[in-house]
XYZ file of C-alpha atoms in Angstrom:
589
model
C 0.000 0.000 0.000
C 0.951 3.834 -0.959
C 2.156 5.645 2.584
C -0.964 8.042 3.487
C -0.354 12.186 3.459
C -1.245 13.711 7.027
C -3.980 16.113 6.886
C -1.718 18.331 8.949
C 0.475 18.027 5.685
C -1.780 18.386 2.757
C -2.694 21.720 4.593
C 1.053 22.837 5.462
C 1.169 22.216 1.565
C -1.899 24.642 0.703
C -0.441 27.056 3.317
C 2.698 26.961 1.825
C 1.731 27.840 -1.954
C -0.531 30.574 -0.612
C 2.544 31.715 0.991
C 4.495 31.962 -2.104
C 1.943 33.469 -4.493
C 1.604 36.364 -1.730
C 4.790 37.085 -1.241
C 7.569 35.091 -3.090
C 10.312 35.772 -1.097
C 9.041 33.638 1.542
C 9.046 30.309 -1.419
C 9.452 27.315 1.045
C 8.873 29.104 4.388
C 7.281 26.867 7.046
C 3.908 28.039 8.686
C 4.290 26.495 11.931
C 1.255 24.333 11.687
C -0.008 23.025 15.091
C -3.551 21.184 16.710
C -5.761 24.246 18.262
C -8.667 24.700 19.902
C -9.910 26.927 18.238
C -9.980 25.014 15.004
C -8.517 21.846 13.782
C -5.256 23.475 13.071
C -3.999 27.109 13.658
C -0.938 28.444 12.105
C 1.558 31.356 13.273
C 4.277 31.631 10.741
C 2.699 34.269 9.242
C 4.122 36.524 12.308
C 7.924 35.815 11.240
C 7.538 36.771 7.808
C 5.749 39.617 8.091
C 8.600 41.066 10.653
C 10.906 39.883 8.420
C 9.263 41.349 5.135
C 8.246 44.839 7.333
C 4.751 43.877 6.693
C 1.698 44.293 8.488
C 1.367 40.709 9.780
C -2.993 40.472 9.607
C -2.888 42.177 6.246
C -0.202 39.697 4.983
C -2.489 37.337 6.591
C -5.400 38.412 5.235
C -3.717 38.438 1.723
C -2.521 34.866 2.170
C -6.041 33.195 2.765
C -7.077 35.188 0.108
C -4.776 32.262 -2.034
C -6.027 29.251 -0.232
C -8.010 27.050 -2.054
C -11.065 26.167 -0.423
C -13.132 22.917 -1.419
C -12.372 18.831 -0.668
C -9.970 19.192 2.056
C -10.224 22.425 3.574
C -13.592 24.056 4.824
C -12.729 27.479 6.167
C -9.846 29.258 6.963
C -9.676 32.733 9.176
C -7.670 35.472 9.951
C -7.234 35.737 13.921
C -5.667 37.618 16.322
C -2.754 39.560 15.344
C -2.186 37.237 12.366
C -2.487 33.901 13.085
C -4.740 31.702 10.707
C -7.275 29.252 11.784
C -7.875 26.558 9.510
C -11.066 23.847 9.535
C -10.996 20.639 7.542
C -13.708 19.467 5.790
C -15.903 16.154 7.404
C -15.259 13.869 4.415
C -11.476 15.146 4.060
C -11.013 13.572 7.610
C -12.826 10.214 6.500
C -11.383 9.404 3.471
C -7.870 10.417 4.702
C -9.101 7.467 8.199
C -10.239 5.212 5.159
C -6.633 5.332 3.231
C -5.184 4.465 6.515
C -7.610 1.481 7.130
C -7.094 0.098 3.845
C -3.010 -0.074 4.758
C -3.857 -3.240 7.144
C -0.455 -3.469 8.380
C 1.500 0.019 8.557
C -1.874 2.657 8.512
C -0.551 3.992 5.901
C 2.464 5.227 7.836
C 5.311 5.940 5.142
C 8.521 5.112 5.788
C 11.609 6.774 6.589
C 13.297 8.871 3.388
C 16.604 8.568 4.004
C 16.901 5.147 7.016
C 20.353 4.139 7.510
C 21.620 1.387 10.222
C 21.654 1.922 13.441
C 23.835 -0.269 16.106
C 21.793 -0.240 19.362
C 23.768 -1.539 22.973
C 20.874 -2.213 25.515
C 20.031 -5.016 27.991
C 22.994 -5.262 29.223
C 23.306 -7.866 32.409
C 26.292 -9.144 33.858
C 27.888 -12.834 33.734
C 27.322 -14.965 36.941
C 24.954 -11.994 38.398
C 21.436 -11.666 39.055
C 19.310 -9.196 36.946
C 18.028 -6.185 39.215
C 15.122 -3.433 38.565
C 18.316 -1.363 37.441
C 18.533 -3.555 34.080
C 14.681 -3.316 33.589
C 15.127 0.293 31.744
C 17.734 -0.263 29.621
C 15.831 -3.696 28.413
C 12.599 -1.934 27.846
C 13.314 1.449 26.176
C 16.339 -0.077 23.655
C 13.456 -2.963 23.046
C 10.854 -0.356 22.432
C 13.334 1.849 20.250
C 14.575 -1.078 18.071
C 10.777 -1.865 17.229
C 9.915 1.914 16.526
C 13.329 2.143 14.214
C 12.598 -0.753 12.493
C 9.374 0.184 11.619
C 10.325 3.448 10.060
C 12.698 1.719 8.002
C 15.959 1.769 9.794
C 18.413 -1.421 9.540
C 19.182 -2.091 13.146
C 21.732 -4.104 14.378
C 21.191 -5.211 18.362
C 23.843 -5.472 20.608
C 24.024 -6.290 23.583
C 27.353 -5.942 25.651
C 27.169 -8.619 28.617
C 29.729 -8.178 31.335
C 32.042 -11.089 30.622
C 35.537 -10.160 31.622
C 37.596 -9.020 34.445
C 39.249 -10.051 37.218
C 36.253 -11.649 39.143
C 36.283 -14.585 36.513
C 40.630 -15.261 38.418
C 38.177 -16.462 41.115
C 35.178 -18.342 39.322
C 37.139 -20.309 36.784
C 39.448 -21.088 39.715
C 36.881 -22.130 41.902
C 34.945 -24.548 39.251
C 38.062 -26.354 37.901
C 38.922 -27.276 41.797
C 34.639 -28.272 41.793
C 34.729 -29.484 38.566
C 31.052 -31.352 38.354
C 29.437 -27.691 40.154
C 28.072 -26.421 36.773
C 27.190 -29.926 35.947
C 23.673 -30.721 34.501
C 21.673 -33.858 35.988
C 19.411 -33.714 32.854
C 19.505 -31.668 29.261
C 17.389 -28.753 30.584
C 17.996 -26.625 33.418
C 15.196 -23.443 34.106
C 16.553 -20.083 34.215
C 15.664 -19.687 38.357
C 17.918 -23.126 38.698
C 21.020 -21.357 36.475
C 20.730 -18.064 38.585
C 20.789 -20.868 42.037
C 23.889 -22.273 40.290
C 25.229 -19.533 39.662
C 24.587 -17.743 42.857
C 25.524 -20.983 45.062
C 28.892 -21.168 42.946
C 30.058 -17.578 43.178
C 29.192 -17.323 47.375
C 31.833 -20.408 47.878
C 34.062 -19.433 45.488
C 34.157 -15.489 47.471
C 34.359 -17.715 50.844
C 37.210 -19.045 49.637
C 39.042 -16.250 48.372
C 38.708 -14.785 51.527
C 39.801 -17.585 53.398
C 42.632 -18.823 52.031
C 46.164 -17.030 50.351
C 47.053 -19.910 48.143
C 43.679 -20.156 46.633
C 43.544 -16.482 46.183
C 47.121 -16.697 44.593
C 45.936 -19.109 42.040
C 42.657 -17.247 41.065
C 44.925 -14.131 40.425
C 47.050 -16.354 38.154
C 43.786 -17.517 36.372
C 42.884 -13.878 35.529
C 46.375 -13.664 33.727
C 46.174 -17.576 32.137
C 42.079 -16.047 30.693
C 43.881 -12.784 29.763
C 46.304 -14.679 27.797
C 43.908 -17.193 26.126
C 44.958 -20.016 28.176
C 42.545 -22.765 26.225
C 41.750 -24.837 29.007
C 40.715 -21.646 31.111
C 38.768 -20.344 28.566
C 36.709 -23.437 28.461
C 36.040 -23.274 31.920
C 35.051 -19.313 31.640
C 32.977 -20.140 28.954
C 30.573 -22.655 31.324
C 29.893 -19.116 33.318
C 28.553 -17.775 30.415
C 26.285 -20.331 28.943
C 24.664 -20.778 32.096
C 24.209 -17.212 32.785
C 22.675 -17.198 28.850
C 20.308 -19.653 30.322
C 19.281 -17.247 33.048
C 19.305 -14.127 30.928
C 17.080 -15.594 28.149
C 14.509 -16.764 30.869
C 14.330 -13.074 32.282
C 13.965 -11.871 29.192
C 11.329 -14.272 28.515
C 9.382 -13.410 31.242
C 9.469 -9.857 29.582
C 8.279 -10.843 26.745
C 11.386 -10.025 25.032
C 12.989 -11.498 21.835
C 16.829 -11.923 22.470
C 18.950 -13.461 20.290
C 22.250 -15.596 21.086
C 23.197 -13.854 18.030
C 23.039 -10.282 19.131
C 24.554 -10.875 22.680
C 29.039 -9.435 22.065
C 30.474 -8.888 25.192
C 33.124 -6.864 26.703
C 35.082 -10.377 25.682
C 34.236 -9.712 22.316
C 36.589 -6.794 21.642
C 39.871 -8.388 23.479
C 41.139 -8.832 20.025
C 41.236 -5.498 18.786
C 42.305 -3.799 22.377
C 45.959 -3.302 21.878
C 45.497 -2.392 18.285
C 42.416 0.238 19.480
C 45.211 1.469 22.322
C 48.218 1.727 19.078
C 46.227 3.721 16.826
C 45.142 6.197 19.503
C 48.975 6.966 20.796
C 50.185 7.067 17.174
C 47.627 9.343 16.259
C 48.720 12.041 19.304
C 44.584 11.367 20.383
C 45.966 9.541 23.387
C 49.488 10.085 24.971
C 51.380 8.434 28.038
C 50.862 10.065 31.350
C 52.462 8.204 34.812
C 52.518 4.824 32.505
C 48.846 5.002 31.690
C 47.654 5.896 28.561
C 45.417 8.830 28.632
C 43.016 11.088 26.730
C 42.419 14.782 28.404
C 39.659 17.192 27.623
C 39.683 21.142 28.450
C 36.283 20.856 29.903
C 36.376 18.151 31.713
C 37.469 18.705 35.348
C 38.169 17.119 38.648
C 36.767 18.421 42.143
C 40.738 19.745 42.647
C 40.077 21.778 39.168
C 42.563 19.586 37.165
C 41.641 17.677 33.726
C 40.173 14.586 34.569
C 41.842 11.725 31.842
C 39.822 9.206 30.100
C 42.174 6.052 31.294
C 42.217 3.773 27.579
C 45.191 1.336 28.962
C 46.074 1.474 33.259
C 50.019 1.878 33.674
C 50.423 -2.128 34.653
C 49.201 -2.939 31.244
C 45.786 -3.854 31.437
C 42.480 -2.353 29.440
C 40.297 -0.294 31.374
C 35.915 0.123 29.469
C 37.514 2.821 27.656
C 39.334 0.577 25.407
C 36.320 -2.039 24.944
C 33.909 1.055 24.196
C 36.095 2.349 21.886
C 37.275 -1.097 20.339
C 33.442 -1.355 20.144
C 33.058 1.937 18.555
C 35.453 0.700 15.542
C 33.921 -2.480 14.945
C 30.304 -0.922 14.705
C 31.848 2.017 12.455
C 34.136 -0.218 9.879
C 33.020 -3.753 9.697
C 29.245 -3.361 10.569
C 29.146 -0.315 8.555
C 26.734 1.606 10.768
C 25.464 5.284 10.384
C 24.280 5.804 13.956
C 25.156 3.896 17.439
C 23.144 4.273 19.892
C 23.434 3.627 23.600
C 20.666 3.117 26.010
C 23.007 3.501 29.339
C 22.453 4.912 32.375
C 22.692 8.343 33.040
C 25.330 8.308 35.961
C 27.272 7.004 32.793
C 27.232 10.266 30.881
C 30.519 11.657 31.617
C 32.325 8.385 30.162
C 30.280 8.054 27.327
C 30.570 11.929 26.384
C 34.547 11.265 26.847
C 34.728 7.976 24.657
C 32.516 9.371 21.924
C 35.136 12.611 21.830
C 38.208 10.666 21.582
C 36.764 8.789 18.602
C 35.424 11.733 16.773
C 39.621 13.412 17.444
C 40.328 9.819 16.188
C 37.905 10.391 12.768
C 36.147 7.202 13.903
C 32.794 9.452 14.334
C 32.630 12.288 11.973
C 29.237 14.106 10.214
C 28.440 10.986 8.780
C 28.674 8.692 11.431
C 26.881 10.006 14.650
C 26.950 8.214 18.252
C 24.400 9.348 20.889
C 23.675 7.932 24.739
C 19.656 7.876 25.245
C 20.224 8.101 29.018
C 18.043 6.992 31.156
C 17.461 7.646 35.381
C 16.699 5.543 38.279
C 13.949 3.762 39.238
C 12.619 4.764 42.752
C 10.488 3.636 45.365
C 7.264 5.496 46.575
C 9.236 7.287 49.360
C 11.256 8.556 46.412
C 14.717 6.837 47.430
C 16.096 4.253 44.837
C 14.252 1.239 44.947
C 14.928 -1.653 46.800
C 13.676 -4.062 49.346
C 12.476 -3.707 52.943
C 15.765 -5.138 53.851
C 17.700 -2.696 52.071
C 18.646 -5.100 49.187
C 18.764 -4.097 45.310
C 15.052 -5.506 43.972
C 15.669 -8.617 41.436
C 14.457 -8.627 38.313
C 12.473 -11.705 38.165
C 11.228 -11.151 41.538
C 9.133 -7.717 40.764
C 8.129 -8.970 37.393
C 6.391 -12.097 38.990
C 4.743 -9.751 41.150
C 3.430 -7.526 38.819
C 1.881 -10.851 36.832
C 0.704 -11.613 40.110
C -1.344 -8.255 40.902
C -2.382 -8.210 37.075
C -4.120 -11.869 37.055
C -6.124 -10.310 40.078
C -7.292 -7.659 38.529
C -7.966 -9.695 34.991
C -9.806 -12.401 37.340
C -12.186 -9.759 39.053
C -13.306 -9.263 35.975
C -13.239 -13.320 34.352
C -16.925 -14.161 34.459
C -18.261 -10.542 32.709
C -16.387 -11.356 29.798
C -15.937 -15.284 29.677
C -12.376 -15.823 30.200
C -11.431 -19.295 30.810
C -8.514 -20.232 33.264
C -6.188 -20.568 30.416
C -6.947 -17.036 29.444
C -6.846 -15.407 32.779
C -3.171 -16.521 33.315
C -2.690 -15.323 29.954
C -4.072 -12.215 30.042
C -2.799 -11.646 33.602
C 0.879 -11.522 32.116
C -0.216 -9.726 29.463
C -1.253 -6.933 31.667
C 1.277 -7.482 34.320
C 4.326 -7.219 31.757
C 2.669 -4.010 30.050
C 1.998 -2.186 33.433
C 5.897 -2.449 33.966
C 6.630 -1.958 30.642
C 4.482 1.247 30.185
C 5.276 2.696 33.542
C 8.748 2.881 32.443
C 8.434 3.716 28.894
C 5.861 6.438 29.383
C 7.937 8.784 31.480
C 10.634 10.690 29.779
C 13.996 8.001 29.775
C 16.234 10.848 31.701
C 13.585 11.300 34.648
C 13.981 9.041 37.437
C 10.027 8.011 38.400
C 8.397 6.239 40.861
C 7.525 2.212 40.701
C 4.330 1.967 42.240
C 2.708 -1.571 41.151
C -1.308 -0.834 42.474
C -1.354 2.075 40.235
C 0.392 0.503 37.075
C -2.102 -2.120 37.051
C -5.044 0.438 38.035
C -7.850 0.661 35.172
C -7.987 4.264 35.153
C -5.048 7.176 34.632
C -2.179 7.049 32.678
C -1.590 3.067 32.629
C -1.181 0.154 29.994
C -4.000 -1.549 31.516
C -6.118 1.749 30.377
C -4.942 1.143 26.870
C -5.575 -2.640 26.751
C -8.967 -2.314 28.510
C -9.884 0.432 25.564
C -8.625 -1.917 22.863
C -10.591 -4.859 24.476
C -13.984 -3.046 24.861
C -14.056 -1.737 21.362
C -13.355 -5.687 20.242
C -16.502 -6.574 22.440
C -18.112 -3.662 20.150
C -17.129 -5.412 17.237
C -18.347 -8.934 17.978
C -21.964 -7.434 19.167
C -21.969 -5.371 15.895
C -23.563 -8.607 14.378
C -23.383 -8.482 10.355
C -23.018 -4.597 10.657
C -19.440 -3.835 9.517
C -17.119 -1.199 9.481
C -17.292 0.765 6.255
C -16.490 4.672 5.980
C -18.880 7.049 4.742
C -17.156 10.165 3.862
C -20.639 11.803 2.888
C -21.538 11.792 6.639
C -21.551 14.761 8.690
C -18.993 14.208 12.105
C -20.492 14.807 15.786
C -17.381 17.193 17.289
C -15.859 13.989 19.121
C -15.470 11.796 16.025
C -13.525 14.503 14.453
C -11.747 14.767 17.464
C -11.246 11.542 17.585
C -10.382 11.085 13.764
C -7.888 14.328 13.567
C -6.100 12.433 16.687
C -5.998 9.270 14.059
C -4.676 10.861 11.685
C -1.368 11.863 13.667
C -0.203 8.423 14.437
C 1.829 8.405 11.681
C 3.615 11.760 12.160
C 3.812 10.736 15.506
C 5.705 7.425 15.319
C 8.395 9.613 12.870
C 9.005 11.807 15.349
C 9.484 9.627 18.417
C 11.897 7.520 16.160
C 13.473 10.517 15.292
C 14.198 11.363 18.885
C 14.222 8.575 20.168
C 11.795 9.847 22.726
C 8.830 6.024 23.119
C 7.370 8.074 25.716
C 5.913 10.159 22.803
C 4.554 7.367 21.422
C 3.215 6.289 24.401
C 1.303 9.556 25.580
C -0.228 9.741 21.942
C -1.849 6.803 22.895
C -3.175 7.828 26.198
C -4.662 10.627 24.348
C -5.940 8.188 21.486
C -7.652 6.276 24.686
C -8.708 9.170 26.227
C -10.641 10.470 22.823
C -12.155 7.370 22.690
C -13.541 7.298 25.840
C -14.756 10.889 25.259
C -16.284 9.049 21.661
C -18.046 6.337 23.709
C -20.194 9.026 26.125
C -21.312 11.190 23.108
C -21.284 8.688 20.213
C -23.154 5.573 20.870
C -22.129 3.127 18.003
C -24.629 0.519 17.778
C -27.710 2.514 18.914
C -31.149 1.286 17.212
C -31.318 5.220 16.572
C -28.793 5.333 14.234
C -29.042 4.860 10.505
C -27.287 1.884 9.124
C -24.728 4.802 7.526
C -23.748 6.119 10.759
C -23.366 2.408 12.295
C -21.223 1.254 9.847
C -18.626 5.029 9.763
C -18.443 4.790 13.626
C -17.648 0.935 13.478
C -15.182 1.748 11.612
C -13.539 4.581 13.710
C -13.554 2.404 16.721
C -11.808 -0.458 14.596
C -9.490 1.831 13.477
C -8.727 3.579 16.644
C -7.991 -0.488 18.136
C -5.888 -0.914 15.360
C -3.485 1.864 15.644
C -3.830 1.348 19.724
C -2.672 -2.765 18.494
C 0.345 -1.164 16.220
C 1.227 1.515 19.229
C 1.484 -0.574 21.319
C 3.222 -3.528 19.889
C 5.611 -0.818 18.940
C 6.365 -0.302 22.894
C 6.751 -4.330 23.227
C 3.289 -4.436 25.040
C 0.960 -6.666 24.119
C -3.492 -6.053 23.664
C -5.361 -9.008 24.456
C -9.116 -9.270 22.729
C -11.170 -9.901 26.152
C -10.325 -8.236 29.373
């Protein structure tokens, strides 16, 4: 299907050549086109130009509309203010533009990007031989969410995700198992994630006993961190047990978030040891770098210490070894030259920022970034508590992962169940729906706040049926499905000859955005866009259902059928917008 032109766009277009024919000059000029309340669009370039042109802004105005063509898509347009034109679109303009959209079963007639490119994107990034905590939930959830929007629009993205695999911790591990060597072993083929993160868990606590305990174990772990550094064969085997079974525990978590992860996508800090020293060479022959008390070092002007002195970015430590400067910017050169990507993208913590902002610098001195290869951190804050603090248990712990998602499920299946008999879920579909809702209410609590802002995890009102929650969303998308399979052999057809009560133009205008919308989230790489379009979408709807009654015996068959199909529209972009957010809208809730 043909990508559909916004109505917002087919008028900026009118506006534009009335522009030009008025005064020439301004050939091309935007009219900063926007949604008003007033009318159905209101636009205030017209105050620029005429300062610009020494003009009197209302007569320029007034000269402009005099140039719009009036007729099929636009109704009336009006002079207001001190220059500001008010624009109405015409009823069937709005349906037939909904009715393109409809026809486009699969993308609404959303276009896709003109110019995509690739895009390397490091998210979900756990730890080997640790247990997932609520602090790996964000990372997971918005680089999820932005690989699905990206994708979408066109973009080639390439997933990585950079598991912590290496250091000196593994001395002790490897050590440990090749002393125990049947720990990691299997009774049967399959193992569940919960019994890898035991293993795990049970193997790491005795191993740290140890260390503690006794000087000639600790001696040989240390030698094991120089025999993995090295390559050592045999300990390499040994480190690689750690990280299959801690694959078996990531994919399970990941799982439970309904999240596709793929063996595939998942490169390490272990995945770069090959190119360190090289990384480290071309930096100190290239001046970017230079030797400073044995360590090599990049310094930056504006980067400063509490004491007021340059603070270095440390690429190789005076004994020798690599420090994450010289995996993120090994990293940086593999996703530049061999993957061939336009854009990387980070989805990192914020408290991060300073040593991203310092790798991405040295590269660009290095000409590994330059104008046509840009790298960008989409930060993201903490989670917190209700009391505001970062969130963690009553004993003070760090909240795990699985533990907070199985609680949310939990909550979720309560709420679906309350609710079981009115719609005629069976068991099967309770528990279904339950982490459905469960996985969304984390999912959405996270994704619609702004990914710099540090909010609040508060599970009864992420699963509440009313505010700003998924649940809201899924509950909308569900009722208008029950409106569909009451609807009998009435069926959604548009009628663009009908005249439009004020909230299903409201609602249709608000439609008609979705595509714009998903652009400019992707753009930004802002989901929580995305995600309060939606609410708003939900919100219209609800605002629909109180002054629109759909299948009312009052109704002509005409009007049945146009708002049938604005409802089913509406549930398929909610479907799409949501999907696009990794959150899933089950048909009965």
């Amino acid at each position: 299907m043909a990508p559909v032109t916004s109505l917002s766009h087919s008028v900026e277009q009118h506006l534009t050549s009335a522009l030009s024919a008025t005064l020439p000059e301004a050939a091309g000029a935007d009219p900063l086109l926007r949604r008003s309340d007033r009318a159905d669009f209101q636009a205030n370039g017209i105050l620029a130009l005429a300062k610009k042109a020494k003009a009197n802004p209302r007569e320029l105005a007034t000269q402009v509309v005099s140039h719009v063509v009036t007729g099929d898509l636009i109704e009336e347009i009006e002079v207001s203010g001190p220059g500001f034109l008010n624009v109405t679109i015409t009823d069937g303009a709005i349906t037939r533009n909904l009715a393109a959209r409809y026809a486009d079963v699969d993308r609404l007639g959303v276009p896709h990007s003109a110019a995509p490119g690739t895009t390397v994107i490091d998210y979900a990034q756990p730890n080997v031989a640790k247990e997932m905590h609520v602090g790996h939930l964000r990372s997971a959830v918005i680089g999820d969410a932005t690989v699905q929007i990206l994708e979408f629009t066109g973009e080639s993205v390439v997933r990585r995700h950079h598991i912590g695999d290496w250091g000196t911790q593994f001395g002790m591990l490897i050590q440990y198992l090749d002393e125990h060597p049947h720990e990691l072993d299997h009774k049967d083929s399959q193992v569940s994630g919960e019994e890898a993160m035991s293993n795990l868990d049970r193997l790491y606590k005795a191993a740290r006993r140890l260390f503690d305990a006794d000087e000639e174990f600790k001696t040989r772990a240390r030698r094991r961190v120089v025999d993995l550094q090295a390559g050592d064969p045999h300990t390499l085997a040994t480190w690689q047990k750690f990280v299959d079974e801690s694959k078996i525990y990531f994919f399970s978590v990941f799982e439970k978030l309904d999240m596709e992860i793929r063996d595939e996508d998942i490169v390490g800090e272990s995945g770069y040891n090959d190119m360190l020293a090289e990384t480290c060479r071309l930096l100190e022959e290239s001046g970017v770098a230079v030797r400073s008390e044995g360590a090599l070092c990049v310094f930056f002007e504006d980067v400063k210490g509490p004491d007021g002195n340059p603070v270095p970015l440390i690429v190789q430590k005076s004994d020798g070894g690599y420090g994450y400067a010289a995996t993120d910017l090994s990293a940086i050169r593999d996703r530049v030259f061999n993957i061939k990507a336009s854009t990387l993208l980070y989805v990192v913590d914020a408290r991060q920022s300073l040593h991203f902002k310092m790798v991405f610098e040295t590269a660009r001195r290095a000409g590994w970034l330059n104008e046509d290869v840009k790298a960008h951190q989409l930060a993201f804050g903490t989670v917190l508590g209700k009391d505001g603090k970062p969130f963690k248990t009553r004993e003070g712990e760090t909240v795990k992962l699985v533990d907070l998602l199985d609680e949310a499920v939990e909550r979720a299946t309560t709420v679906v169940r309350e609710k079981a008999v009115k719609v005629g879920l069976s068991e099967p579909e309770i528990v279904e729906n339950g982490r459905y809702v469960g996985v969304g209410a984390v999912k959405y609590a996270d994704l619609s706040t702004s990914a710099v802002r540090d909010y609040k995890f508060d599970l009864d009102q992420m699963v509440s049926l009313n505010g700003d929650t998924s649940v809201y969303l899924q509950y909308a998308y569900a009722r208008i499905q029950s409106i569909l399979r009451k609807a009998g052999e009435a069926r959604p057809v548009a009628h663009p000859e009908l005249e439009l009560a004020p909230a299903e133009r409201a609602l249709g205008l608000h439609l008609d955005q979705f595509g714009e919308t998903v652009h400019e989230v992707a753009a930004a790489y802002e989901p929580h866009k995305l995600a309060a379009y939606l609410y708003q979408l939900a919100s219209h709807l609800t605002t629909f259902y109180d002054q629109c009654h759909v299948l009312s015996p009052d109704n002509s068959p005409e009007v049945v059928e146009n708002r049938l199909f604005l409802v089913d529209l509406t549930a398929r972009t909610l479907h799409l917008g949501m999907a696009l957010l990794g959150i899933r809208t089950p048909d009965k809730l």
